[in-house]
PDB file of C-alpha atoms and ligand atoms in Angstrom:
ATOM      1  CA  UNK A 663     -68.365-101.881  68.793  1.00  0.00           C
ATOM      2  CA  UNK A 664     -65.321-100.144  70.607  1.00  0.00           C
ATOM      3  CA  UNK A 665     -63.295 -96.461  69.943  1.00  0.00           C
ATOM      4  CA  UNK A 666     -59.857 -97.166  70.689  1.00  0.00           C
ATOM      5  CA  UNK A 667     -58.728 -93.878  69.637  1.00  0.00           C
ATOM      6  CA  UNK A 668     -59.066 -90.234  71.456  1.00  0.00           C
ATOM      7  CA  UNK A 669     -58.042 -87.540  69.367  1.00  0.00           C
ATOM      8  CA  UNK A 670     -59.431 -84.687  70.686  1.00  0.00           C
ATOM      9  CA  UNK A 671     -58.148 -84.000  73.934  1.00  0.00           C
ATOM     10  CA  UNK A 672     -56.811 -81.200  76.278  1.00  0.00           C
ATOM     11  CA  UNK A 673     -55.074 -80.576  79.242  1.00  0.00           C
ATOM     12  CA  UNK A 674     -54.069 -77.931  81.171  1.00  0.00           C
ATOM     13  CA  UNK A 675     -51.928 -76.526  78.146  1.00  0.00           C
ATOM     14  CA  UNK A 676     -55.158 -75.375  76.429  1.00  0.00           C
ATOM     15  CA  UNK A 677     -56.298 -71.878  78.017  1.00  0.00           C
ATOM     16  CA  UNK A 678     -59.892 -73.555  79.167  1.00  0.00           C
ATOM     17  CA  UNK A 679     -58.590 -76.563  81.108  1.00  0.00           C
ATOM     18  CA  UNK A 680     -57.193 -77.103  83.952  1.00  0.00           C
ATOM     19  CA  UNK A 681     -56.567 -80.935  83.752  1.00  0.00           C
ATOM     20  CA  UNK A 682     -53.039 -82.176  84.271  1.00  0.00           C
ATOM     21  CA  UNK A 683     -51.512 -84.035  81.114  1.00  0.00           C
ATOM     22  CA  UNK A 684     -50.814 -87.055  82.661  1.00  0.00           C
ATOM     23  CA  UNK A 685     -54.331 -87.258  84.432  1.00  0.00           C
ATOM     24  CA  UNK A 686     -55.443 -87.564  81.464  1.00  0.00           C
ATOM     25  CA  UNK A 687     -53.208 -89.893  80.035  1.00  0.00           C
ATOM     26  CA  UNK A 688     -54.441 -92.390  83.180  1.00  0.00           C
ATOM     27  CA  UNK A 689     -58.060 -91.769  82.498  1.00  0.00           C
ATOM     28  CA  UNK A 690     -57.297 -92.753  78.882  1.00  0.00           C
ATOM     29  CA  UNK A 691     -55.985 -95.632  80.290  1.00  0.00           C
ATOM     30  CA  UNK A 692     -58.413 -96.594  82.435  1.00  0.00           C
ATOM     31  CA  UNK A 693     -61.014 -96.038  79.760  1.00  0.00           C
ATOM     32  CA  UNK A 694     -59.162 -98.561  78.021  1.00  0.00           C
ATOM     33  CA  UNK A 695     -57.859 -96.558  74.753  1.00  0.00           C
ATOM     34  CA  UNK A 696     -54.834 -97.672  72.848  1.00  0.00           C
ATOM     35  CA  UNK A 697     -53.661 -94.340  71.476  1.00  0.00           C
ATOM     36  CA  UNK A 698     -55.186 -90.560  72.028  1.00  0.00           C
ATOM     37  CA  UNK A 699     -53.529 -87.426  70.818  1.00  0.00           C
ATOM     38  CA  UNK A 700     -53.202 -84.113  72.846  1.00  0.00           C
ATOM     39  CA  UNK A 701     -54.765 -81.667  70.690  1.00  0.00           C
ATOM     40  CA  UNK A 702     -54.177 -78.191  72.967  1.00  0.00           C
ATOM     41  CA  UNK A 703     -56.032 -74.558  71.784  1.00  0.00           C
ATOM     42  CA  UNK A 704     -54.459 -72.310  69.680  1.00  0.00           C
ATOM     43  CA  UNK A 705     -56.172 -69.614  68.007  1.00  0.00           C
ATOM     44  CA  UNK A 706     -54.498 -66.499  66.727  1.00  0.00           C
ATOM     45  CA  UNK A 707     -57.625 -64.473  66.223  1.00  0.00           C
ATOM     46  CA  UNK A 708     -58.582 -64.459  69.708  1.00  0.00           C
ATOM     47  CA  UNK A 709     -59.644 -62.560  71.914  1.00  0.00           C
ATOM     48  CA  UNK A 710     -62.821 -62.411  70.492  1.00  0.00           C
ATOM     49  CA  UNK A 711     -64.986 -58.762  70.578  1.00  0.00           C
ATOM     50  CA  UNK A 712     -67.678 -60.610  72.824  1.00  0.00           C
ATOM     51  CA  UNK A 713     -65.179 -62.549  75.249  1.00  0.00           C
ATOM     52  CA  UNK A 714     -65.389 -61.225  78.974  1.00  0.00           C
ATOM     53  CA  UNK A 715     -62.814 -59.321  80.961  1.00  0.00           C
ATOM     54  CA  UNK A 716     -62.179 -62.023  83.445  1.00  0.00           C
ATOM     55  CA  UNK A 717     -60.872 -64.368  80.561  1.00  0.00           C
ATOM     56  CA  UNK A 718     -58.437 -62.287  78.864  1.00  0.00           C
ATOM     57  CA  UNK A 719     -55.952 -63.597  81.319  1.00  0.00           C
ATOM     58  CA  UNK A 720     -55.749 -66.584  79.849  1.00  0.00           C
ATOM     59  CA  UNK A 721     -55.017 -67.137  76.267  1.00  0.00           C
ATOM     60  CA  UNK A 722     -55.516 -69.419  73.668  1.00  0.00           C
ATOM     61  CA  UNK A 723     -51.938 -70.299  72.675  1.00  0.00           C
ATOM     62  CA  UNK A 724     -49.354 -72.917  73.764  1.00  0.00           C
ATOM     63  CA  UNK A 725     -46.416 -73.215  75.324  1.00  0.00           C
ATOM     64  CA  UNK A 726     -45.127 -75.175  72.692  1.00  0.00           C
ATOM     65  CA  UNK A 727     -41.356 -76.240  74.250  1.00  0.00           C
ATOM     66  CA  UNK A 728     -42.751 -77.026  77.466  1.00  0.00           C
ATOM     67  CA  UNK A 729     -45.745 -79.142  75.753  1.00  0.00           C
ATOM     68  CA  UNK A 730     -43.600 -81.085  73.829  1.00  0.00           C
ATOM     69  CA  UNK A 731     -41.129 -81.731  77.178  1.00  0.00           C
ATOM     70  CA  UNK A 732     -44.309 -83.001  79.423  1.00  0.00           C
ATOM     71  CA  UNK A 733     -45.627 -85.094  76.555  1.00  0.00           C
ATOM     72  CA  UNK A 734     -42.322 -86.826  75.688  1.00  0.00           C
ATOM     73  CA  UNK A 735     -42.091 -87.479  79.900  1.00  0.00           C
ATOM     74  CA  UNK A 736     -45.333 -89.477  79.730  1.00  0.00           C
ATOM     75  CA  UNK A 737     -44.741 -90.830  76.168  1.00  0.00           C
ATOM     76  CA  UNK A 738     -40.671 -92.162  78.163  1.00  0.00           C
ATOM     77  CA  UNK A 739     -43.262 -93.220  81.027  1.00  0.00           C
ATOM     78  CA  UNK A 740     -46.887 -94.410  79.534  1.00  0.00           C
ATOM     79  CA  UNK A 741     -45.745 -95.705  75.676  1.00  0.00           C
ATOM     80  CA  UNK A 742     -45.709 -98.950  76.359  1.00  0.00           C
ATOM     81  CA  UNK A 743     -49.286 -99.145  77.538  1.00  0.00           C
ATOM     82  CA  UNK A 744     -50.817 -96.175  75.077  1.00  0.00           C
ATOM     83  CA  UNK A 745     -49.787 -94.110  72.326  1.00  0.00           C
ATOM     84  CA  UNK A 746     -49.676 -90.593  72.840  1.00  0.00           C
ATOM     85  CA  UNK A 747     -49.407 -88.041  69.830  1.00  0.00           C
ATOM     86  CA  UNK A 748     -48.706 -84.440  70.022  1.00  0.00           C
ATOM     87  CA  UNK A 749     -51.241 -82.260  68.470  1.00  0.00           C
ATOM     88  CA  UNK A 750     -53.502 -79.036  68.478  1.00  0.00           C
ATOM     89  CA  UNK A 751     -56.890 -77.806  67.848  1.00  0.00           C
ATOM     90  CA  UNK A 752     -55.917 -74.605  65.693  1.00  0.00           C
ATOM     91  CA  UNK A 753     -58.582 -72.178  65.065  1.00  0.00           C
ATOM     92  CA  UNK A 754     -59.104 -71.738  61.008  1.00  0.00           C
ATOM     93  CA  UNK A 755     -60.154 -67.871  61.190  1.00  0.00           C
ATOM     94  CA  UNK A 756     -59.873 -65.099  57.804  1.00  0.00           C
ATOM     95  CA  UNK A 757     -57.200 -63.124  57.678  1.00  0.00           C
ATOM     96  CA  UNK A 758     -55.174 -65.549  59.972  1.00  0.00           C
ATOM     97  CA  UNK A 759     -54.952 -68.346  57.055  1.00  0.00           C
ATOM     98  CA  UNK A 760     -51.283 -67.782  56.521  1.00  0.00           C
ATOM     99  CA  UNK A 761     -50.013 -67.381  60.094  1.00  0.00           C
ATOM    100  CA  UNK A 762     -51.819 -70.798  60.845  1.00  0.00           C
ATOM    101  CA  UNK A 763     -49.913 -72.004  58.020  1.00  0.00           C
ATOM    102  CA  UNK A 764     -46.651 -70.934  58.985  1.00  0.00           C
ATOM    103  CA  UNK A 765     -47.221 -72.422  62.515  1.00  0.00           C
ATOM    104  CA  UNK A 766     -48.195 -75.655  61.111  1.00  0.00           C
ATOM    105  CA  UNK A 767     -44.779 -75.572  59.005  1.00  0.00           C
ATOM    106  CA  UNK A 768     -42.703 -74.379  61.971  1.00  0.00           C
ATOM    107  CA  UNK A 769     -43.872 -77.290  64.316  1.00  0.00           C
ATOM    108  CA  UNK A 770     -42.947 -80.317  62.174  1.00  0.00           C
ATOM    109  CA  UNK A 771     -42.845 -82.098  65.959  1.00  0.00           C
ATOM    110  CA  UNK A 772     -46.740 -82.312  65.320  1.00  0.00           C
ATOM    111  CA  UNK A 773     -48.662 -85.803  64.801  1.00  0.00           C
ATOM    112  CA  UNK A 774     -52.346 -83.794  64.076  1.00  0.00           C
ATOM    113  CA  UNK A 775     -53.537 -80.749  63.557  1.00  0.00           C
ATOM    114  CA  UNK A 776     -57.328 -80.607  63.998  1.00  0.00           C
ATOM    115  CA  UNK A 777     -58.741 -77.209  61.997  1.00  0.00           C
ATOM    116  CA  UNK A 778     -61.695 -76.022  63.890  1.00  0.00           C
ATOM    117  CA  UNK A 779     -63.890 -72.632  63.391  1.00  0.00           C
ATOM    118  CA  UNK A 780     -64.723 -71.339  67.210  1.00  0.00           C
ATOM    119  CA  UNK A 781     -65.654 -67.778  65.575  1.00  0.00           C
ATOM    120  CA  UNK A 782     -67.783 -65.978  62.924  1.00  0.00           C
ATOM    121  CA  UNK A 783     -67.741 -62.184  62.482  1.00  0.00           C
ATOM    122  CA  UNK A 784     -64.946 -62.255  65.600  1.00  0.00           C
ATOM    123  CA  UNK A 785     -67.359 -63.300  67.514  1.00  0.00           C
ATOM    124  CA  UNK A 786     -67.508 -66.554  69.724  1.00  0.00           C
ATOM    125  CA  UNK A 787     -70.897 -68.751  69.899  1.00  0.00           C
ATOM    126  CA  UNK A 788     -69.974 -69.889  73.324  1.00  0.00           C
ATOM    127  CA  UNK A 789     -71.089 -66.889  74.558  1.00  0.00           C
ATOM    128  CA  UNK A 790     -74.977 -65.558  74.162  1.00  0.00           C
ATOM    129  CA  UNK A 791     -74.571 -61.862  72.867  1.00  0.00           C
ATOM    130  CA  UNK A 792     -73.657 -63.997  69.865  1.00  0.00           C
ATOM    131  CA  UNK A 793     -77.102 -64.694  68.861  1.00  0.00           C
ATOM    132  CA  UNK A 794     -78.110 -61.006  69.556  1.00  0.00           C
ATOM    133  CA  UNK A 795     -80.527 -59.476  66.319  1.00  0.00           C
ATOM    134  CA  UNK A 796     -80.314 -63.157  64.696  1.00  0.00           C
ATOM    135  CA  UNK A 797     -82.380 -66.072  64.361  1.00  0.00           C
ATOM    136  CA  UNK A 798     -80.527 -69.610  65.637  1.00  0.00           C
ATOM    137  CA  UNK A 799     -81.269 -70.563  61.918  1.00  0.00           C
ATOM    138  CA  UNK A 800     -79.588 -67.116  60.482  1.00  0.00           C
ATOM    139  CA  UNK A 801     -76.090 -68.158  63.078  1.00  0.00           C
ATOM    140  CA  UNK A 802     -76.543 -71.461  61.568  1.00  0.00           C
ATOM    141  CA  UNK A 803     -76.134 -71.257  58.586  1.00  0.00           C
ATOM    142  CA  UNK A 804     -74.128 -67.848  58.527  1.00  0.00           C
ATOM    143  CA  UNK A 805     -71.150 -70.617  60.914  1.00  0.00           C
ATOM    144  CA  UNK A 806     -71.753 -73.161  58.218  1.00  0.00           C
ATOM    145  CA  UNK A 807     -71.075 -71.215  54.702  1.00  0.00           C
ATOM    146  CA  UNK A 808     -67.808 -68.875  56.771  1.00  0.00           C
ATOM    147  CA  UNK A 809     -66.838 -72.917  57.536  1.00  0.00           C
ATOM    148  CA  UNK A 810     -66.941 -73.556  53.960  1.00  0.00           C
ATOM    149  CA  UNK A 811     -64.769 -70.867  52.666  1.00  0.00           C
ATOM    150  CA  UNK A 812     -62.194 -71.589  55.557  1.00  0.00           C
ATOM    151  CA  UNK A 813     -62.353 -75.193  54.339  1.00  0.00           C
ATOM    152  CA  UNK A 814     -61.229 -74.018  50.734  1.00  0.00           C
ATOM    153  CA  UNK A 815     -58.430 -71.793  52.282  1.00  0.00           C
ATOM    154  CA  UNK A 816     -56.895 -74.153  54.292  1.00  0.00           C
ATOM    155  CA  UNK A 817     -55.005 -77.172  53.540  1.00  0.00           C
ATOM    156  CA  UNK A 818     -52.885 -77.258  55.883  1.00  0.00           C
ATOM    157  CA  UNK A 819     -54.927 -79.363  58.784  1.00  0.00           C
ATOM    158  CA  UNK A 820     -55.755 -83.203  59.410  1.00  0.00           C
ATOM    159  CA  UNK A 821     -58.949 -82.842  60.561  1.00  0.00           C
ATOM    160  CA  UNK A 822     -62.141 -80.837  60.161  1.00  0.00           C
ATOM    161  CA  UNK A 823     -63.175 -80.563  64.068  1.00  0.00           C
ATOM    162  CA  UNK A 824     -66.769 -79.942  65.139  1.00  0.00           C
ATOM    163  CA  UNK A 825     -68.255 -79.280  61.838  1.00  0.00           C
ATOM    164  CA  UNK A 826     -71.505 -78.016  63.414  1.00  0.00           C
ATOM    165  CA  UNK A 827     -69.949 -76.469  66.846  1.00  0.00           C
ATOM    166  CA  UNK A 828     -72.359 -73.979  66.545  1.00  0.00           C
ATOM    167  CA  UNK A 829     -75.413 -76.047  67.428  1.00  0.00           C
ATOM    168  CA  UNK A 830     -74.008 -77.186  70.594  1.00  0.00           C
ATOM    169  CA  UNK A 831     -74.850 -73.324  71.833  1.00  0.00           C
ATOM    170  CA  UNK A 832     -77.686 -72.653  69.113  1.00  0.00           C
ATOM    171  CA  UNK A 833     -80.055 -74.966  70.770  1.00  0.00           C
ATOM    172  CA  UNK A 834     -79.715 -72.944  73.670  1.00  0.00           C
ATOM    173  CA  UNK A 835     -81.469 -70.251  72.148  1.00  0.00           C
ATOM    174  CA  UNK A 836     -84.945 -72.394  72.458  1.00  0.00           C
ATOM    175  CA  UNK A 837     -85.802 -71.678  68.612  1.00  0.00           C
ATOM    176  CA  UNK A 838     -89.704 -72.031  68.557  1.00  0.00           C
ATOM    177  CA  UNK A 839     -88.974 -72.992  64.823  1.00  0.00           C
ATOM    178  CA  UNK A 840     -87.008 -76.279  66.368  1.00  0.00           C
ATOM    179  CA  UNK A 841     -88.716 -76.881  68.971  1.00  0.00           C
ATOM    180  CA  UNK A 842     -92.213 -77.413  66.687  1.00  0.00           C
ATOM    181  CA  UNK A 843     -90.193 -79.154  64.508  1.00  0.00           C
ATOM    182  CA  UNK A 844     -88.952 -81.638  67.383  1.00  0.00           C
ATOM    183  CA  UNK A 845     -92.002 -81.914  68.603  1.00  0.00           C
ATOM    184  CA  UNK A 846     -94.060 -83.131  65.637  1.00  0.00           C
ATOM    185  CA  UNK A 847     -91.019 -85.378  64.180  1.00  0.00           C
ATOM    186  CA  UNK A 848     -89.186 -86.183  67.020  1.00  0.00           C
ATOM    187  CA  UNK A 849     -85.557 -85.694  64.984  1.00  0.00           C
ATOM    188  CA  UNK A 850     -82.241 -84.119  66.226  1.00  0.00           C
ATOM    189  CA  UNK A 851     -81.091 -80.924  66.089  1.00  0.00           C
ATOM    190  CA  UNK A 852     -78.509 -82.084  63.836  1.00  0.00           C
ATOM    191  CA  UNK A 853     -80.998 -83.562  61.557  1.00  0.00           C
ATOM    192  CA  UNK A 854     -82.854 -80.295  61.345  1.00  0.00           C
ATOM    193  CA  UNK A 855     -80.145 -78.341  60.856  1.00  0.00           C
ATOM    194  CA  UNK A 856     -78.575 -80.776  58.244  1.00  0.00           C
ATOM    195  CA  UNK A 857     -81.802 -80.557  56.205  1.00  0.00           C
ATOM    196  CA  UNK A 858     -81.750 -76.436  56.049  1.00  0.00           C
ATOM    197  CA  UNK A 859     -77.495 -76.342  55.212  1.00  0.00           C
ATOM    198  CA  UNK A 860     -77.324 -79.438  53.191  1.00  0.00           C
ATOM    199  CA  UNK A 861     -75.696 -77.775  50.792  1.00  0.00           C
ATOM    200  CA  UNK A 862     -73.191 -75.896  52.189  1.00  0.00           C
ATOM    201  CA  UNK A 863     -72.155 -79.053  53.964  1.00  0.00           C
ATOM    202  CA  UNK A 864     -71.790 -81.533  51.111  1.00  0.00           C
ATOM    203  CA  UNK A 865     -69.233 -78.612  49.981  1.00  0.00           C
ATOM    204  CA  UNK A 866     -67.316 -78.825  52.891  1.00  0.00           C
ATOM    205  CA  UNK A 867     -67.215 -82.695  52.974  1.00  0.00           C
ATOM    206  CA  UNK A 868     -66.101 -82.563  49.227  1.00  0.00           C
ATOM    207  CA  UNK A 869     -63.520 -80.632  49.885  1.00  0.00           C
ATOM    208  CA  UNK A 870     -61.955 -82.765  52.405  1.00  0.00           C
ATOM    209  CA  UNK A 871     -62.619 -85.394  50.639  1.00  0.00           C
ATOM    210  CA  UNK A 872     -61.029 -84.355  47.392  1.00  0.00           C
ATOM    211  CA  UNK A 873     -57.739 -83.331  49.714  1.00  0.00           C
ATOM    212  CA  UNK A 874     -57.714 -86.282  51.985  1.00  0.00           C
ATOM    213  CA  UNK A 875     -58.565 -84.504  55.198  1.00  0.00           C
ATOM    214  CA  UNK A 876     -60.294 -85.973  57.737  1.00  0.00           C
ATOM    215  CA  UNK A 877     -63.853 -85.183  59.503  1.00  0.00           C
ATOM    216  CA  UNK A 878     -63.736 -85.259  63.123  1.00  0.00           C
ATOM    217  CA  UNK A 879     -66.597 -87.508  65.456  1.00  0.00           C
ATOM    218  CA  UNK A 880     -66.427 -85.451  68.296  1.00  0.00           C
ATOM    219  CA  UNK A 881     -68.538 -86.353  71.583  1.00  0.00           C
ATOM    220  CA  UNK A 882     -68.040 -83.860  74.113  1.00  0.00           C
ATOM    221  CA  UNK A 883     -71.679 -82.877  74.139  1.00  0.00           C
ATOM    222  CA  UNK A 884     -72.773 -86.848  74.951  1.00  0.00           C
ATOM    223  CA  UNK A 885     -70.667 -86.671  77.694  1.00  0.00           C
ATOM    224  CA  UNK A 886     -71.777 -83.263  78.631  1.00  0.00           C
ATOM    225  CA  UNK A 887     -75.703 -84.369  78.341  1.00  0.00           C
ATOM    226  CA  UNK A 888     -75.203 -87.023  80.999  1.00  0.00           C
ATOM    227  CA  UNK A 889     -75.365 -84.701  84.061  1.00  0.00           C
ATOM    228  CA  UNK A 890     -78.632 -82.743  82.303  1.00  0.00           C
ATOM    229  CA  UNK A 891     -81.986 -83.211  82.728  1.00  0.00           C
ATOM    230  CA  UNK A 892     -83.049 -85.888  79.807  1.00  0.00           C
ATOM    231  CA  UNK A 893     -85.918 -83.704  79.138  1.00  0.00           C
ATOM    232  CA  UNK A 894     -84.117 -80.739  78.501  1.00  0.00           C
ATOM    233  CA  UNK A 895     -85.038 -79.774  74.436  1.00  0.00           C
ATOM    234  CA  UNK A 896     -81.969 -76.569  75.367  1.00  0.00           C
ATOM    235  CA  UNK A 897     -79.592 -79.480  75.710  1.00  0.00           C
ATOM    236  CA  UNK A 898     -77.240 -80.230  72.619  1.00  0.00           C
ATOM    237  CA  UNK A 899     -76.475 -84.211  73.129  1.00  0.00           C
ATOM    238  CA  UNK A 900     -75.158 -85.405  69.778  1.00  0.00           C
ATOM    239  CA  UNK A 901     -72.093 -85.731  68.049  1.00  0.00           C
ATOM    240  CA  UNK A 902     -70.810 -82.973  65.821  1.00  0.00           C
ATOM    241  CA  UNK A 903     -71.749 -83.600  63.404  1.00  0.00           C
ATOM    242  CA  UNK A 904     -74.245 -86.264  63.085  1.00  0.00           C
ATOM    243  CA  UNK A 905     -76.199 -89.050  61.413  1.00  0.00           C
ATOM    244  CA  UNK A 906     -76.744 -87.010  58.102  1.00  0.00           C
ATOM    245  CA  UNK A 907     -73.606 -85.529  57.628  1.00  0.00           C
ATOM    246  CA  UNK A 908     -72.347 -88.958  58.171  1.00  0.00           C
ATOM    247  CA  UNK A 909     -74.581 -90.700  55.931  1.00  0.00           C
ATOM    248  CA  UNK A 910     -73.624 -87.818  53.483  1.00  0.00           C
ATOM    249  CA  UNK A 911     -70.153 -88.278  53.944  1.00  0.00           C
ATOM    250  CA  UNK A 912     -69.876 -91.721  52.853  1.00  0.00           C
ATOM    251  CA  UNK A 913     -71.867 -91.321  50.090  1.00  0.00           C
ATOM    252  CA  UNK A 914     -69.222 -88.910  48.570  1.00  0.00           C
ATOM    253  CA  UNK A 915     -66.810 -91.565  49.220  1.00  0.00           C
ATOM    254  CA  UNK A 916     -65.218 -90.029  52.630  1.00  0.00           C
ATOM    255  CA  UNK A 917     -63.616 -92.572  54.523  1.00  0.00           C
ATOM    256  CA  UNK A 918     -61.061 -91.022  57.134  1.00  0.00           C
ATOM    257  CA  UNK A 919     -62.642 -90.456  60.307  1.00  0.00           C
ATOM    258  CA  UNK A 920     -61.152 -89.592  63.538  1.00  0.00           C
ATOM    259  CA  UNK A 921     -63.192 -89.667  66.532  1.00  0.00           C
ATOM    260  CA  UNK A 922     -62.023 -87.133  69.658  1.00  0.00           C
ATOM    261  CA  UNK A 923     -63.841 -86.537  73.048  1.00  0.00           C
ATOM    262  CA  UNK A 924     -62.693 -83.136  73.483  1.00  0.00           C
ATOM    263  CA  UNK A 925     -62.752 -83.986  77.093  1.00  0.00           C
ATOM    264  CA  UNK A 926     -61.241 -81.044  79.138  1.00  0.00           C
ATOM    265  CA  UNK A 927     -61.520 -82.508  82.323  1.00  0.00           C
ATOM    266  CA  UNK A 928     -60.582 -86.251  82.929  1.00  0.00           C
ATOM    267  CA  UNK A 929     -63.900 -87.771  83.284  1.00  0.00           C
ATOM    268  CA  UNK A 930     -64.906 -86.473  79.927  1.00  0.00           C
ATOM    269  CA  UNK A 931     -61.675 -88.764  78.219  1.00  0.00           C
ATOM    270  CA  UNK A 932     -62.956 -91.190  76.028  1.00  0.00           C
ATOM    271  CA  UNK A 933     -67.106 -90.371  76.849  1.00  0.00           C
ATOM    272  CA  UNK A 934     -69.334 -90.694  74.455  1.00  0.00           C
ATOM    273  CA  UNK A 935     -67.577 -93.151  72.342  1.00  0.00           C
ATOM    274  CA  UNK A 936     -69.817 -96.487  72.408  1.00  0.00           C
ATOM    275  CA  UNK A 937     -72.837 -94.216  71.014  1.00  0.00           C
ATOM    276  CA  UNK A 938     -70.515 -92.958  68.407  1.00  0.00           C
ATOM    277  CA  UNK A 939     -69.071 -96.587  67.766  1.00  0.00           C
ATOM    278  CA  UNK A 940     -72.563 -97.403  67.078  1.00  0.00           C
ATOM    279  CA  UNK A 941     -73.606 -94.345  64.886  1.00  0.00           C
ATOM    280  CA  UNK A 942     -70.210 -94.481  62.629  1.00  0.00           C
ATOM    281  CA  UNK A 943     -70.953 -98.327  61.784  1.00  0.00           C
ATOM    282  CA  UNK A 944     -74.327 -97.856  61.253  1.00  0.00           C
ATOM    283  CA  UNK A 945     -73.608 -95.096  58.892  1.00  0.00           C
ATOM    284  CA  UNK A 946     -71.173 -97.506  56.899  1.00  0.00           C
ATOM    285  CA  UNK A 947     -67.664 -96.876  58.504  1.00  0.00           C
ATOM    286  CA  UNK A 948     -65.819 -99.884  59.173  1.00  0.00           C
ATOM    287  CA  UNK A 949     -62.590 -98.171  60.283  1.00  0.00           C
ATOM    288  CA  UNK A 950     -61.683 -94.769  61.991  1.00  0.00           C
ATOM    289  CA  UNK A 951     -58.272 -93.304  61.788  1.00  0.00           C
ATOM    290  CA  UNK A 952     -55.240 -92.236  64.182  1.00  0.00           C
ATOM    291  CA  UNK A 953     -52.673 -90.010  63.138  1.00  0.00           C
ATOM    292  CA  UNK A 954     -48.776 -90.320  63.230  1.00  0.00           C
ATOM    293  CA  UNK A 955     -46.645 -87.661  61.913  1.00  0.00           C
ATOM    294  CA  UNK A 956     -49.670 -86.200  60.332  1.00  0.00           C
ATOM    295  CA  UNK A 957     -50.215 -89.578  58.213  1.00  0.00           C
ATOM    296  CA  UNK A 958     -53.585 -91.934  58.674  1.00  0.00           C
ATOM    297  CA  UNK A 959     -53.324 -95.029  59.893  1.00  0.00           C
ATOM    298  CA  UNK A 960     -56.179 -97.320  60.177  1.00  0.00           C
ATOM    299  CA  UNK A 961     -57.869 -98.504  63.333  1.00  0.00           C
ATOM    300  CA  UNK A 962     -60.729-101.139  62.188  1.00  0.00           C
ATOM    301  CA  UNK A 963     -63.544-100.336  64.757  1.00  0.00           C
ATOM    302  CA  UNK A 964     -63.830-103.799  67.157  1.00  0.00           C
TER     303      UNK A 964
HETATM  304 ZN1  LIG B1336     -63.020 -76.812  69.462  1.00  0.00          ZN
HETATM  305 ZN1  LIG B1337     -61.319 -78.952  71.588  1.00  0.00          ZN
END
């Protein structure tokens, strides 16, 4: 079972990379993809109250002309090896519903929007102070239900990225509750925290599903978990989301999938995606989907 499709990527366009746009258009290639999709940062809510000093310089918005000039370049210069869509990662955030609207609307040069929540409370989970005076399981599900109600606000994106983001950093926290729990079943940290949001999750789903909006496969923390130590119970190394939602997923009749690396750096460009080949066929999926000019197209998984 083989990804062909990368549709979560970014390049040095997106505030935290620093990877040229056509380096990763030749890793692509040499991973042997047939289409990816830049998908650079934008969030309007940001900065967030808890992000440093030293990276205020560099924002999360876009250069959208000179985006669009650098992809066409490598679209005139790679297209006939790899299809390359222009997209972004837009932050779904309250009070900024409308604004993300509006720059979906203005930007009709857009293949894919992916609608991702990096924030709750104006805060970002990347960074510890996040978890400050709450349990991991209190974050958790906090992330999950603002997810929800930013799900039934906004229309206006492809695809639902990261659904459970927030566990890549939760499981940092060490949670004795988890870590009991992992060591007398031996499950994920997905699993887990599927069984304690369950519900809040098959609202999320059926809202996509009723609107025909994708959920994203993304694999970034596989591909991150390589270089840690196996052993590691701090180490998030699933896709978000996993198994359960998956499984979940289908059985509400969800069938547009897009899978998406969310590889910042060019080694990280298609990573991750034989496990998740596996996982979405084993969970019933016999096709994932690319995007062109925000429409689905079918790519049968081979
Ligand atoms: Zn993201
Ligand atoms: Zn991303």
């Amino acid at each position: 079972m083989v990804l062909s499709c990368d549709f979560h990527l970014h390049s040095a366009f997106s505030a935290d990379s620093e990877a040229p746009m056509e380096k990763q258009v030749q890793a692509a290639l040499k991973a042997g993809l047939s289409a990816i999709c830049f998908t650079e940062h934008i969030d309007l809510d940001w900065p967030y109250e808890n992000t440093p000093k030293e990276e205020l310089s560099s924002p999360f918005t876009v250069d959208m002309a000179s985006y669009e000039k650098e992809l066409l370049r490598l679209r005139d210069r790679y297209g006939d090896r790899i299809r390359i869509g222009m997209g972004i990662e837009l932050g779904l955030a309250k009070g900024y519903e409308e604004a993300a609207e509006d720059f979906v609307r203005a930007h009709d040069e857009l293949d894919f929007v992916i609608g991702s929540v990096h924030s709750l409370d104006h805060k970002d989970p990347y960074f510890a102070d996040f978890f400050s005076g709450f349990s991991p399981r209190e974050r958790i599900a906090a992330y999950l239900s603002h997810t929800w109600e930013l799900v039934e606000r906004c229309s206006f994106f492809q695809s639902l990225g990261h659904l459970d983001y927030i566990l890549r950093y939760a499981i940092k926290q060490e949670d004795p509750e988890f870590l009991s729990y992992l060591a007398s079943h031996g499950t994920s940290y997905g699993s887990f925290c599927f069984s304690q949001n369950q519900h809040a999750i098959e609202k999320i789903l059926s809202i996509l599903i009723k609107r025909g909006q994708a959920l994203e496969v993304n694999t970034q923390a596989i591909a991150k978990a390589t270089a840690a130590d196996p052993a590691d119970p701090a180490v998030f190394r699933e896709t978000n989301p996993g198994r359960d939602t998956l499984l979940l997923y289908h059985a509400l009749g969800g069938k547009l999938v897009t899978t998406g690396s969310d590889a910042h750096v060019p080694e990280g460009v298609g990573k991750g995606f034989p496990e998740a080949a596996k996982l979405l066929a084993s969970c019933g999926f016999p096709t994932t989907f690319r995007y062109e000019h925000r429409e689905p197209v079918a790519v049968p998984l081979r």
